[in-house]
Amino acid sequence: MGKKLLLEHLNVPGIQTLQVYREKGGYKSVEKALNQMTPEAIVEEVKKSGLRGRGGAGFPTGMKWSFLAKPEGKARYLVCNADESEPGTFKDRFLMEKIPHALIEGMITSSVALGANTAYIYVRGEYFYIIKILEKAIAEAYAAGWLGQNILGTGYNLDMYVQAGAGAYICGEETALLESLEGKRGNPRMKPPFPAIAGLYACPTVVNNVETIAAVVPIINMGGDEYAKIGVGKSTGTKLISAGGNINKPGVYEIDLGITVEEFLYSDEYCGGIANGKKLKACIPGGSSVPIVPGHLLLNTLAGEKRLMTYESLSDGGFVSGSMLGSGGFFVYDEDASIPYSLYTLARFYHHESCGQCSPCREGTGWLERILKRMVIDGQGKLSDIDLLAEVAKKIEGNTICPLGDAAAWPVAAAIRHFRHEFEWYVNNPHEVAKIKNGKLNAPIPHPLYEMV
Amino acid sequence: MSSINPTPAFSADTLEVVHSLIKRYPEGKHKSALLPILHLAQAEFGGWLSAPTMDYVATILNIQAIEVYEVASFYSMYNLKPVGKCLIELCHTAPCWLRGAEDIAGHLEKKLNIQFGETTPDGMFTLKRVECLGSCGTAPMFQCGAVFYEDLTNEKVDTILTDLRTANVQSSYVDSDTFRRN
Ligand SMILES: Cc1cc2nc3c(=O)[nH]c(=O)nc-3n(C[C@H](O)[C@H](O)[C@H](O)COP(=O)(O)O)c2cc1C
Ligand code: SF4
Ligand code: FES
């Protein structure tokens, strides 16, 4: 069994309350940070830990913090990204619901490090019941003196607020999130300037994911070096994985980075294997924006090495034969799942969520959705549509303000690269398409190159 | 279906929450309170945002009405048209689809005898398709108000619909207690 750093006390009754959380050692990192460490020393520990952003991009957190501008007389902000809308991802919700003080403690310790006196937690609006939980936990923390004026008698002040979103995936992109927090439409900003220089209200701002901020607690408690001993290479520490799709045990699991994908997928401690005795066709291992990989390339790299649950191993082979760890939204396709239909649902998603600022993204995602619809729903696809899809995706990629455009394009390229035969099947069997109910194939479409496992 | 309230005005209780929300942001940055206040307005004024409601919110924040319209039309949780008492938002994105979301979609349409995007003639239910709600591990699922109904089966859906109909209350994401801290 792996180490549990974030979810160690998951099953302790009452862990949602400050009292029980405190009994289990909670808020020690705040005491340590305020009484025994300088802000620079805290940043240094986070750097040593090797912690990488858990929101999807995997950028080193300590480095991001060290970029924060510190002009005299200007407020600095910490903003927690709890927008969690990447399809397949539900770990932040789980953490906030089960152990809300883990996030609040991490927010306080991180704010001390950054010299922020105001911190916001931007939660997607659909999670209103989570907002209630957080508001309650924040009230407890204020009452006990962990928030407010002169915390622990050190003269440090911190206010913390929850902000509700209102349904927009794009507000997970950090500059769109800041726009939304300012009460505007969630249109991503041009960068530079980066939020570290001009973020919320044009002040220096750090935006971090929920899990990233929660991970600061064990890092300060155990020390960065100790934290870095968990994991493999540049993938240090533990990671929450949201496991879903056609598996026996969907749920949120905390893994040591570096276990094999095979262990994660098949062991009873985690996913428990493919549901209903079916075979494994494919997997999207890091949220809908990362490339889909066929089963054999999920378990082993092209070079035949066992694939590990790390940033490096999952991306081994690049976009040709690999994928990405991303947000850790790991969802599995069994032999009956139609890849073109799946792609259709994703194209529909990106089209719906495009903010509309850039024409390649706004128009391109619409084209992807329409072409896929005529292929998989109406049974009117043409062979040339397959290349047309790839071409439209290419025209979006790299030509937009924010990475949502790329996120919409990449899944198309990967699905066609690995499963072109399924798209061809849809085109060649128009009369069969109507018989497919809800994207569940009546019989597997055999892969020309390999057997499913 | 709720009719337009010609002169919307928050209750004293909600107004208190609105004023405490505005204090969460620095001097002059009160526009930041717009999203949460629109949620409160939608909850209090019949489950949707009419033009008079949006104008009223603009006066509270002392901003232009257009600034409110811009925001209200951007985010999917704000309804710009009346909806039924219970807005059922079924997730249909890939991870939910893998676990049978479309079967539940078909069952809902059959059971309520309406299509997605429509409201039952008695004004009780509106069906809406939405994208990933962060509930993919407990899929298929739908949201109604602040409640997530998860691991759905047809039988479970039937029970939920009956319960909602019996309760006969307007579903809403927030109440004035949501942002209160005690
Ligand atoms: C379209 C889009 C959606 C995103 N959604 C999220 C999200 O829901 N949660 C999140 O933490 N980061 C999301 N990100 C990444 C953020 O922009 C940002 O990198 C992250 O919050 C930084 O935190 P981290 O370094 O702790 O991961 C998204 C990025 C893009 C381009
Ligand atoms: S890429 Fe798409 S989502 Fe991003 S700014 Fe452009 S239009 Fe908006
Ligand atoms: S895909 Fe439906 S909740 Fe995530």
XYZ file of C-alpha atoms and ligand atoms in Angstrom:
678
model
C 0.000 0.000 0.000
C 1.201 3.456 -0.877
C 1.639 6.366 1.491
C -1.409 8.458 2.146
C -0.551 12.078 2.637
C -3.747 13.839 1.638
C -6.318 11.177 2.419
C -4.683 9.597 5.486
C -7.577 10.525 7.774
C -10.324 10.114 5.190
C -12.266 7.607 7.242
C -11.924 9.271 10.639
C -15.431 10.149 11.834
C -15.920 13.911 12.077
C -12.748 14.773 10.116
C -14.819 17.500 8.411
C -14.805 19.440 11.686
C -11.963 21.605 12.907
C -11.847 19.823 16.244
C -11.255 16.325 14.871
C -9.014 17.630 12.093
C -6.905 19.386 14.735
C -6.788 16.238 16.914
C -5.310 14.418 13.929
C -2.470 16.918 13.687
C -4.217 19.517 11.549
C -2.937 23.108 11.294
C 0.581 22.108 12.414
C 1.960 23.371 9.113
C 0.517 26.815 9.882
C 2.182 26.845 13.302
C 5.465 25.760 11.782
C 5.245 28.263 8.927
C 4.408 31.212 11.143
C 6.540 30.423 14.199
C 9.610 28.744 12.787
C 10.017 29.662 9.126
C 10.514 32.674 6.910
C 8.349 32.960 3.797
C 11.462 32.315 1.687
C 12.157 29.119 3.628
C 8.634 27.854 2.938
C 9.049 28.497 -0.787
C 12.412 26.717 -0.596
C 10.826 23.594 0.948
C 8.175 23.540 -1.778
C 10.925 23.816 -4.393
C 12.832 20.943 -2.800
C 9.717 18.804 -2.712
C 9.554 18.809 -6.499
C 5.772 19.379 -6.259
C 4.220 19.994 -9.660
C 0.890 21.678 -10.257
C -1.933 19.170 -9.907
C -4.382 21.158 -12.066
C -3.182 19.632 -15.305
C -0.126 21.441 -16.608
C 2.336 20.015 -14.055
C 4.346 23.212 -13.679
C 6.758 23.183 -10.668
C 4.931 24.945 -7.845
C 7.985 26.305 -6.004
C 9.229 27.910 -9.196
C 5.829 29.444 -9.902
C 5.793 30.925 -6.408
C 9.256 32.401 -6.839
C 8.067 34.347 -9.919
C 5.557 36.296 -7.829
C 6.305 40.016 -8.089
C 6.544 41.862 -4.790
C 6.230 45.576 -5.486
C 5.910 47.821 -2.395
C 2.425 48.816 -1.425
C 0.584 46.417 -3.727
C -1.611 43.609 -2.441
C -0.724 40.031 -3.394
C -3.330 37.323 -3.811
C -3.529 33.582 -3.579
C -6.380 32.181 -5.639
C -7.330 28.533 -5.416
C -8.594 26.989 -8.623
C -11.510 24.782 -7.589
C -13.277 25.108 -10.925
C -12.669 21.409 -11.635
C -14.497 20.921 -14.923
C -12.090 18.799 -16.956
C -14.189 15.797 -18.006
C -13.142 12.765 -16.012
C -11.863 14.730 -13.034
C -13.574 14.749 -9.638
C -10.746 14.584 -7.113
C -10.888 18.206 -5.897
C -14.557 17.849 -5.091
C -13.778 14.691 -3.118
C -11.003 16.339 -1.125
C -13.013 19.489 -0.347
C -16.070 17.494 0.635
C -14.317 14.958 2.836
C -11.490 16.985 4.401
C -12.234 20.688 3.818
C -9.693 21.835 6.402
C -6.882 20.238 4.383
C -7.485 22.870 1.716
C -7.941 25.711 4.189
C -4.775 24.791 6.080
C -2.863 24.616 2.787
C -4.278 27.995 1.770
C -3.071 29.613 4.999
C 0.423 28.107 4.845
C 0.734 29.021 1.156
C -0.515 32.566 1.806
C 2.160 32.984 4.486
C 4.784 31.894 1.950
C 3.523 34.350 -0.667
C 2.853 37.234 1.689
C -0.795 37.339 0.658
C -3.326 38.847 3.059
C -6.392 37.888 1.039
C -7.104 34.510 -0.511
C -10.011 33.345 -2.662
C -11.210 29.844 -3.409
C -13.006 29.897 -6.779
C -15.386 26.933 -6.797
C -17.429 25.933 -9.828
C -21.040 26.953 -9.224
C -22.400 23.448 -9.676
C -20.574 22.483 -6.455
C -22.804 24.642 -4.229
C -23.057 21.971 -1.591
C -19.249 22.048 -1.393
C -19.361 25.819 -1.008
C -21.544 25.346 2.059
C -19.018 22.906 3.502
C -16.140 25.311 2.843
C -17.992 28.314 4.286
C -18.592 26.338 7.447
C -14.966 25.247 7.704
C -13.750 28.812 7.108
C -16.078 30.068 9.850
C -14.567 27.492 12.227
C -11.063 28.566 11.275
C -11.901 32.249 11.896
C -13.464 31.417 15.265
C -10.367 29.492 16.325
C -8.003 32.261 15.261
C -6.458 30.518 12.222
C -7.851 33.264 10.008
C -8.392 36.957 10.562
C -6.176 39.463 12.328
C -2.900 38.719 14.095
C -2.898 34.967 13.538
C -1.113 33.098 16.379
C -0.047 36.483 17.759
C 2.467 36.896 14.942
C 0.960 40.035 13.460
C 0.063 38.181 10.255
C -3.434 38.852 8.861
C -5.313 36.728 6.368
C -8.864 36.852 5.062
C -10.268 33.966 3.068
C -13.369 33.880 0.887
C -15.151 31.393 -1.313
C -16.245 32.596 -4.733
C -18.933 30.787 -6.732
C -18.621 30.296 -10.464
C -21.688 29.796 -12.622
C -21.035 26.999 -15.082
C -18.184 27.499 -17.560
C -15.322 25.056 -18.103
C -13.172 27.853 -19.467
C -13.080 29.502 -16.028
C -10.638 26.750 -15.030
C -8.074 28.454 -17.253
C -6.344 30.709 -14.777
C -6.750 34.075 -16.489
C -10.394 33.345 -17.352
C -10.847 32.439 -13.703
C -9.465 35.823 -12.669
C -11.768 37.625 -15.104
C -14.691 35.692 -13.662
C -13.604 36.514 -10.117
C -13.683 40.162 -11.141
C -17.346 39.722 -12.065
C -16.919 39.459 -15.834
C -17.339 36.913 -18.624
C -14.719 34.176 -18.427
C -12.655 35.257 -21.424
C -9.002 34.211 -21.086
C -6.505 37.069 -21.151
C -3.553 37.427 -23.475
C -0.289 36.532 -21.740
C 2.010 38.233 -20.857
C 1.518 39.769 -18.423
C 1.309 36.607 -16.353
C -0.778 36.563 -13.177
C 2.428 36.544 -11.106
C 2.935 40.133 -12.295
C -0.611 41.341 -12.962
C -3.351 38.945 -11.899
C -6.423 39.635 -9.795
C -7.248 43.392 -9.863
C -3.939 43.796 -11.745
C -2.055 42.743 -8.598
C 0.524 39.936 -8.345
C -1.381 36.673 -7.991
C -0.681 32.975 -7.690
C -3.342 30.589 -8.974
C -3.018 26.987 -7.819
C -5.159 23.902 -7.976
C -6.911 22.541 -4.848
C -4.739 19.435 -4.667
C -1.519 21.432 -5.172
C -2.394 23.682 -2.248
C -3.401 20.762 -0.040
C -0.062 19.057 -0.806
C 1.794 22.010 0.734
C 0.643 20.809 4.178
C 2.524 17.474 4.211
C 5.475 19.127 2.459
C 5.910 21.671 5.259
C 5.235 19.067 7.940
C 7.670 16.438 6.651
C 10.113 18.677 4.783
C 10.579 18.977 1.049
C 13.399 16.430 0.864
C 11.344 13.762 2.586
C 8.356 14.427 0.268
C 10.621 14.175 -2.775
C 11.629 10.642 -1.747
C 8.170 9.457 -2.767
C 7.783 8.953 -6.488
C 10.094 8.489 -9.451
C 12.372 11.103 -10.983
C 10.623 14.416 -11.500
C 7.265 12.962 -10.510
C 7.435 13.308 -6.747
C 4.904 12.753 -4.014
C 1.424 11.362 -4.162
C -1.334 12.149 -6.637
C -5.083 11.907 -6.486
C -6.446 10.012 -9.456
C -10.133 10.177 -10.435
C -10.889 6.770 -11.899
C -13.986 6.267 -14.034
C -15.439 4.666 -17.124
C -15.812 0.911 -17.590
C -13.972 -0.278 -14.477
C -15.102 -2.230 -11.447
C -14.268 0.359 -8.811
C -14.644 3.959 -9.929
C -13.516 6.486 -7.342
C -10.758 8.773 -6.123
C -7.470 7.116 -5.214
C -4.301 8.552 -3.744
C -1.330 6.823 -5.338
C 2.397 7.149 -4.928
C 3.533 8.490 -8.282
C 5.468 5.698 -9.972
C 3.225 2.668 -9.514
C 2.589 0.847 -12.777
C -0.517 1.622 -14.790
C -1.201 -2.110 -14.757
C -1.295 -2.185 -10.968
C -3.525 0.872 -10.880
C -5.957 -0.534 -13.401
C -6.134 -4.148 -12.296
C -5.390 -4.331 -8.554
C -8.269 -4.496 -6.111
C -6.803 -1.630 -4.151
C -7.576 0.693 -7.056
C -9.722 0.241 -10.193
C -10.247 -3.500 -9.769
C -10.048 -4.253 -13.506
C -12.465 -3.848 -16.397
C -16.151 -4.127 -15.503
C -18.436 -6.993 -16.606
C -15.523 -9.201 -17.641
C -14.967 -7.118 -20.768
C -11.714 -6.371 -22.521
C -9.781 -3.118 -22.352
C -9.959 -1.048 -25.525
C -8.529 2.333 -24.592
C -8.020 4.902 -21.879
C -7.837 8.643 -21.472
C -5.506 8.867 -18.487
C -5.395 12.576 -17.657
C -8.713 14.272 -18.321
C -10.473 14.709 -21.670
C -7.852 17.111 -23.043
C -5.084 14.519 -23.240
C -4.668 11.985 -26.060
C -6.546 8.690 -25.907
C -4.292 5.611 -25.903
C -5.189 2.073 -26.948
C -4.936 -0.576 -24.226
C -1.598 -2.069 -25.265
C 0.035 1.372 -25.280
C -1.542 2.213 -21.950
C 0.074 -0.717 -20.174
C 3.430 -0.641 -21.976
C 5.364 1.995 -23.857
C 6.208 1.476 -27.499
C 9.657 0.320 -26.365
C 7.952 -2.421 -24.357
C 8.606 -0.995 -20.893
C 5.919 -1.044 -18.261
C 4.162 2.286 -18.220
C 4.163 4.073 -14.866
C 1.754 6.540 -13.357
C 4.179 9.474 -13.682
C 4.278 12.655 -15.748
C 7.224 11.314 -17.770
C 6.153 7.729 -18.359
C 2.587 8.566 -19.411
C 3.938 11.026 -21.966
C 6.635 8.649 -23.216
C 6.254 8.398 -26.983
C 4.818 11.917 -27.170
C 1.568 12.287 -29.031
C 2.416 9.384 -31.331
C 2.195 6.577 -28.801
C 1.832 8.271 -25.427
C -0.505 10.570 -23.563
C -0.248 12.718 -20.410
C -0.913 12.544 -16.669
C -2.797 15.861 -16.916
C -5.334 16.323 -14.152
C -5.364 12.625 -13.295
C -8.848 12.110 -14.753
C -8.377 8.456 -15.723
C -11.280 6.944 -17.669
C -11.381 3.576 -19.297
C -13.116 2.297 -22.454
C -14.141 -1.327 -22.749
C -14.449 -3.249 -26.023
C -18.034 -2.088 -26.617
C -17.339 1.629 -26.402
C -17.311 3.385 -29.765
C -14.314 5.672 -30.118
C -15.926 7.895 -32.798
C -18.996 8.341 -30.602
C -16.782 9.222 -27.656
C -14.982 11.771 -29.784
C -18.339 13.215 -30.774
C -19.256 13.797 -27.117
C -15.896 15.484 -26.553
C -16.182 17.705 -29.638
C -19.647 18.714 -28.455
C -18.117 19.520 -25.071
C -15.365 21.766 -26.429
C -17.740 23.502 -28.794
C -20.101 24.228 -25.926
C -17.291 25.459 -23.683
C -15.362 27.604 -26.176
C -15.545 31.194 -24.944
C -15.780 32.351 -28.553
C -12.962 34.921 -28.558
C -10.796 33.217 -31.205
C -12.357 32.204 -34.495
C -10.285 29.014 -34.989
C -11.578 27.681 -31.665
C -15.137 29.026 -31.882
C -15.720 27.888 -35.482
C -13.388 24.887 -35.537
C -14.974 23.175 -32.537
C -18.369 23.665 -34.169
C -17.155 22.017 -37.359
C -15.687 19.090 -35.440
C -18.990 18.542 -33.680
C -21.050 18.768 -36.864
C -18.816 16.454 -38.903
C -18.770 13.880 -36.132
C -22.504 14.125 -35.653
C -23.225 13.367 -39.289
C -20.852 10.421 -39.075
C -21.854 8.764 -35.813
C -25.476 9.843 -35.334
C -26.843 10.385 -38.826
C -24.769 7.678 -40.541
C -23.878 10.079 -43.340
C -20.119 10.306 -42.974
C -17.784 10.279 -45.952
C -14.285 8.841 -46.058
C -12.929 12.311 -46.726
C -14.486 13.431 -43.425
C -11.816 11.559 -41.508
C -9.049 13.649 -42.988
C -11.238 16.730 -42.778
C -11.511 16.225 -39.029
C -7.753 15.976 -38.699
C -7.336 19.049 -40.862
C -9.790 21.173 -38.879
C -8.065 20.086 -35.661
C -4.703 21.133 -37.092
C -6.026 24.560 -37.991
C -7.183 25.155 -34.407
C -3.995 23.930 -32.764
C -1.554 26.689 -31.835
C -3.726 29.448 -33.285
C -5.634 30.513 -30.212
C -5.339 32.708 -27.136
C -5.639 29.914 -24.601
C -4.976 26.166 -24.591
C -8.659 25.193 -24.849
C -8.245 25.203 -28.610
C -5.374 22.720 -28.368
C -7.344 20.672 -25.865
C -10.129 20.369 -28.416
C -7.740 19.470 -31.241
C -5.497 16.881 -29.588
C -8.141 14.250 -28.805
C -9.191 14.286 -32.476
C -5.702 13.638 -33.754
C -5.122 10.814 -31.256
C -8.467 9.113 -31.830
C -7.942 9.050 -35.591
C -4.316 7.976 -35.292
C -5.110 4.942 -33.163
C -8.646 4.097 -34.248
C -8.965 5.148 -37.870
C -10.539 1.767 -38.633
C -13.505 2.602 -36.402
C -14.141 5.860 -38.241
C -13.896 3.975 -41.536
C -16.344 1.408 -40.213
C -18.897 4.158 -39.531
C -18.498 5.494 -43.053
C -18.650 2.037 -44.673
C -21.611 0.733 -42.673
C -24.151 3.546 -42.712
C -27.087 1.124 -42.325
C -25.483 -0.330 -39.191
C -25.030 3.065 -37.560
C -28.749 3.415 -36.833
C -28.660 0.089 -34.966
C -25.992 1.261 -32.548
C -27.734 2.387 -29.425
C -26.136 5.291 -27.619
C -22.617 4.650 -28.865
C -22.447 1.124 -27.475
C -21.236 -1.182 -30.240
C -23.212 -4.337 -30.949
C -20.002 -6.194 -31.773
C -16.399 -5.072 -31.376
C -14.813 -3.532 -34.466
C -11.622 -5.574 -34.872
C -8.388 -3.616 -34.854
C -6.296 -4.361 -37.950
C -3.072 -4.497 -35.932
C -3.611 -5.977 -32.501
C -5.931 -7.911 -30.224
C -7.594 -6.319 -27.243
C -6.415 -7.458 -23.814
C -43.987 28.339 -14.667
C -43.157 31.473 -12.757
C -44.286 34.762 -14.133
C -42.161 37.858 -14.404
C -41.931 39.745 -11.181
C -42.327 43.347 -12.367
C -40.617 45.023 -9.415
C -38.067 42.627 -8.036
C -36.633 43.367 -4.616
C -34.590 41.086 -2.380
C -35.937 40.183 1.033
C -34.251 41.890 3.975
C -32.520 38.613 4.771
C -31.025 38.266 1.298
C -30.068 41.935 1.179
C -28.001 41.416 4.287
C -26.155 38.561 2.554
C -25.700 40.697 -0.565
C -24.076 43.450 1.468
C -21.780 41.021 3.248
C -20.778 39.560 -0.136
C -19.808 42.986 -1.444
C -17.447 43.392 1.532
C -15.444 40.383 0.413
C -13.626 42.412 -2.229
C -11.380 45.453 -2.026
C -12.746 48.987 -2.181
C -14.087 49.699 -5.662
C -14.007 46.039 -6.763
C -17.580 45.272 -5.740
C -18.420 44.080 -9.264
C -16.753 40.838 -8.180
C -19.936 40.086 -6.251
C -21.964 39.898 -9.469
C -21.880 36.121 -9.992
C -22.981 35.147 -6.472
C -25.630 37.881 -6.433
C -27.067 36.622 -9.719
C -27.342 33.167 -8.142
C -29.268 34.665 -5.236
C -31.480 36.606 -7.635
C -32.260 33.534 -9.704
C -33.182 31.625 -6.559
C -35.394 34.378 -5.204
C -37.125 35.496 -8.404
C -38.602 32.312 -9.829
C -35.611 30.281 -11.010
C -34.571 32.508 -13.894
C -33.202 35.961 -14.666
C -35.692 38.288 -16.328
C -34.612 41.668 -17.692
C -36.150 43.517 -14.698
C -34.270 41.183 -12.351
C -30.968 41.857 -14.108
C -31.653 45.604 -14.101
C -32.321 45.427 -10.383
C -29.001 43.634 -9.776
C -27.272 46.356 -11.808
C -28.700 49.053 -9.553
C -27.591 47.193 -6.433
C -24.006 47.035 -7.697
C -24.181 50.443 -9.305
C -23.045 49.082 -12.683
C -24.518 49.279 -16.192
C -27.304 46.832 -17.003
C -25.296 45.640 -20.031
C -22.540 44.456 -17.706
C -25.069 42.194 -16.026
C -26.523 40.929 -19.332
C -23.030 40.117 -20.613
C -22.311 37.952 -17.617
C -25.740 36.367 -17.323
C -25.595 35.230 -20.948
C -22.100 33.737 -20.630
C -22.581 31.220 -17.842
C -24.675 28.096 -18.291
C -26.196 28.097 -14.800
C -28.126 31.309 -15.354
C -31.482 30.725 -17.000
C -32.557 33.517 -19.283
C -35.941 31.905 -19.814
C -38.407 30.450 -17.328
C -37.799 26.828 -16.329
C -39.894 24.260 -14.513
C -39.897 23.999 -10.763
C -37.303 21.242 -10.977
C -34.537 21.764 -13.485
C -33.024 18.372 -14.188
C -29.501 18.723 -15.570
C -28.221 15.443 -16.944
C -24.515 15.127 -17.664
C -23.789 13.631 -21.081
C -20.010 14.027 -21.458
C -17.813 11.025 -22.385
C -17.136 9.601 -18.889
C -20.861 9.673 -18.058
C -21.741 8.306 -21.485
C -19.394 5.357 -20.832
C -21.478 4.520 -17.785
C -24.858 4.754 -19.490
C -25.923 8.428 -19.400
C -27.788 8.111 -22.704
C -29.921 5.266 -21.357
C -30.972 7.534 -18.503
C -31.601 10.351 -20.990
C -33.979 8.125 -22.941
C -35.732 7.021 -19.779
C -36.243 10.603 -18.580
C -37.731 11.653 -21.904
C -40.073 8.693 -21.935
C -41.099 9.045 -18.322
C -41.780 12.791 -18.499
C -43.009 12.650 -22.081
C -40.918 15.646 -23.114
C -37.623 16.135 -24.974
C -34.511 17.715 -23.576
C -34.895 21.489 -23.653
C -38.590 21.238 -22.858
C -40.748 21.698 -19.768
C -43.631 19.453 -18.727
C -47.057 21.074 -19.323
C -47.674 21.263 -15.565
C -44.515 23.350 -15.190
C -42.961 20.810 -12.862
C -39.883 19.537 -14.735
C -37.456 20.927 -17.294
C -34.894 18.624 -18.905
C -31.490 20.019 -19.757
C -28.276 18.391 -20.967
C -25.076 19.651 -19.350
C -21.355 18.924 -19.547
C -19.214 17.125 -16.955
C -20.317 17.958 -13.411
C -17.349 16.386 -11.637
C -19.322 13.322 -10.747
C -17.926 10.899 -13.321
C -17.052 8.239 -10.719
C -20.687 8.035 -9.666
C -22.118 8.232 -13.176
C -24.683 8.345 -14.621
C -25.925 11.365 -12.751
C -28.023 14.475 -12.865
C -28.180 17.593 -10.786
C -31.387 19.195 -9.567
C -30.773 22.371 -7.637
C -27.781 21.896 -5.363
C -28.346 18.139 -5.145
C -26.379 15.572 -7.151
C -28.317 12.388 -7.894
C -25.716 9.748 -8.658
C -25.260 6.112 -9.716
C -28.624 6.371 -11.469
C -30.707 3.472 -12.700
C -34.126 3.722 -14.314
C -35.745 2.599 -11.064
C -33.837 5.179 -9.070
C -34.890 7.883 -11.519
C -38.551 6.930 -11.044
C -38.282 7.253 -7.271
C -36.474 10.577 -7.487
C -39.070 12.031 -9.863
C -41.879 10.940 -7.563
C -40.147 12.448 -4.550
C -39.499 15.718 -6.356
C -43.095 15.926 -7.510
C -44.361 15.253 -3.997
C -42.076 17.860 -2.466
C -43.310 20.358 -5.087
C -40.664 22.979 -4.296
C -38.666 25.168 -6.627
C -35.203 23.652 -6.996
C -32.422 26.130 -6.459
C -28.642 26.117 -6.263
C -28.467 28.569 -3.382
C -30.448 29.933 -0.502
C -29.528 32.968 1.543
C -27.689 30.674 3.995
C -25.200 29.439 1.403
C -22.817 32.334 1.897
C -23.431 32.784 5.589
C -20.694 31.671 7.878
C -22.346 30.295 11.002
C -9.326 25.191 -20.659
C -8.593 24.999 -19.378
C -9.256 24.513 -18.268
C -8.591 24.341 -17.057
N -9.294 23.869 -15.991
C -8.658 23.748 -14.795
C -9.373 23.320 -13.648
O -10.576 23.044 -13.698
N -8.704 23.215 -12.468
C -7.372 23.529 -12.370
O -6.814 23.452 -11.279
N -6.684 23.937 -13.442
C -7.278 24.053 -14.641
N -6.570 24.507 -15.725
C -5.145 24.860 -15.523
C -5.012 26.281 -14.992
O -4.963 27.176 -16.079
C -3.742 26.478 -14.186
O -2.678 25.974 -14.907
C -3.774 25.802 -12.850
O -4.854 26.228 -12.091
C -2.507 26.108 -12.110
O -2.479 25.429 -10.879
P -1.423 24.308 -10.577
O -0.091 24.817 -11.015
O -1.510 24.132 -9.106
O -1.846 23.102 -11.333
C -7.217 24.660 -16.953
C -6.550 25.123 -18.083
C -7.212 25.284 -19.275
C -6.467 25.797 -20.451
S -8.954 29.172 -27.483
Fe -11.196 29.028 -27.376
S -11.636 29.144 -25.192
Fe -9.515 29.863 -25.423
S -9.689 32.085 -25.624
Fe -9.788 31.264 -27.697
S -11.990 30.981 -28.136
Fe -11.744 31.240 -25.914
S -18.699 13.233 -17.330
Fe -20.541 13.404 -16.271
S -19.929 14.070 -14.340
Fe -18.063 13.965 -15.431
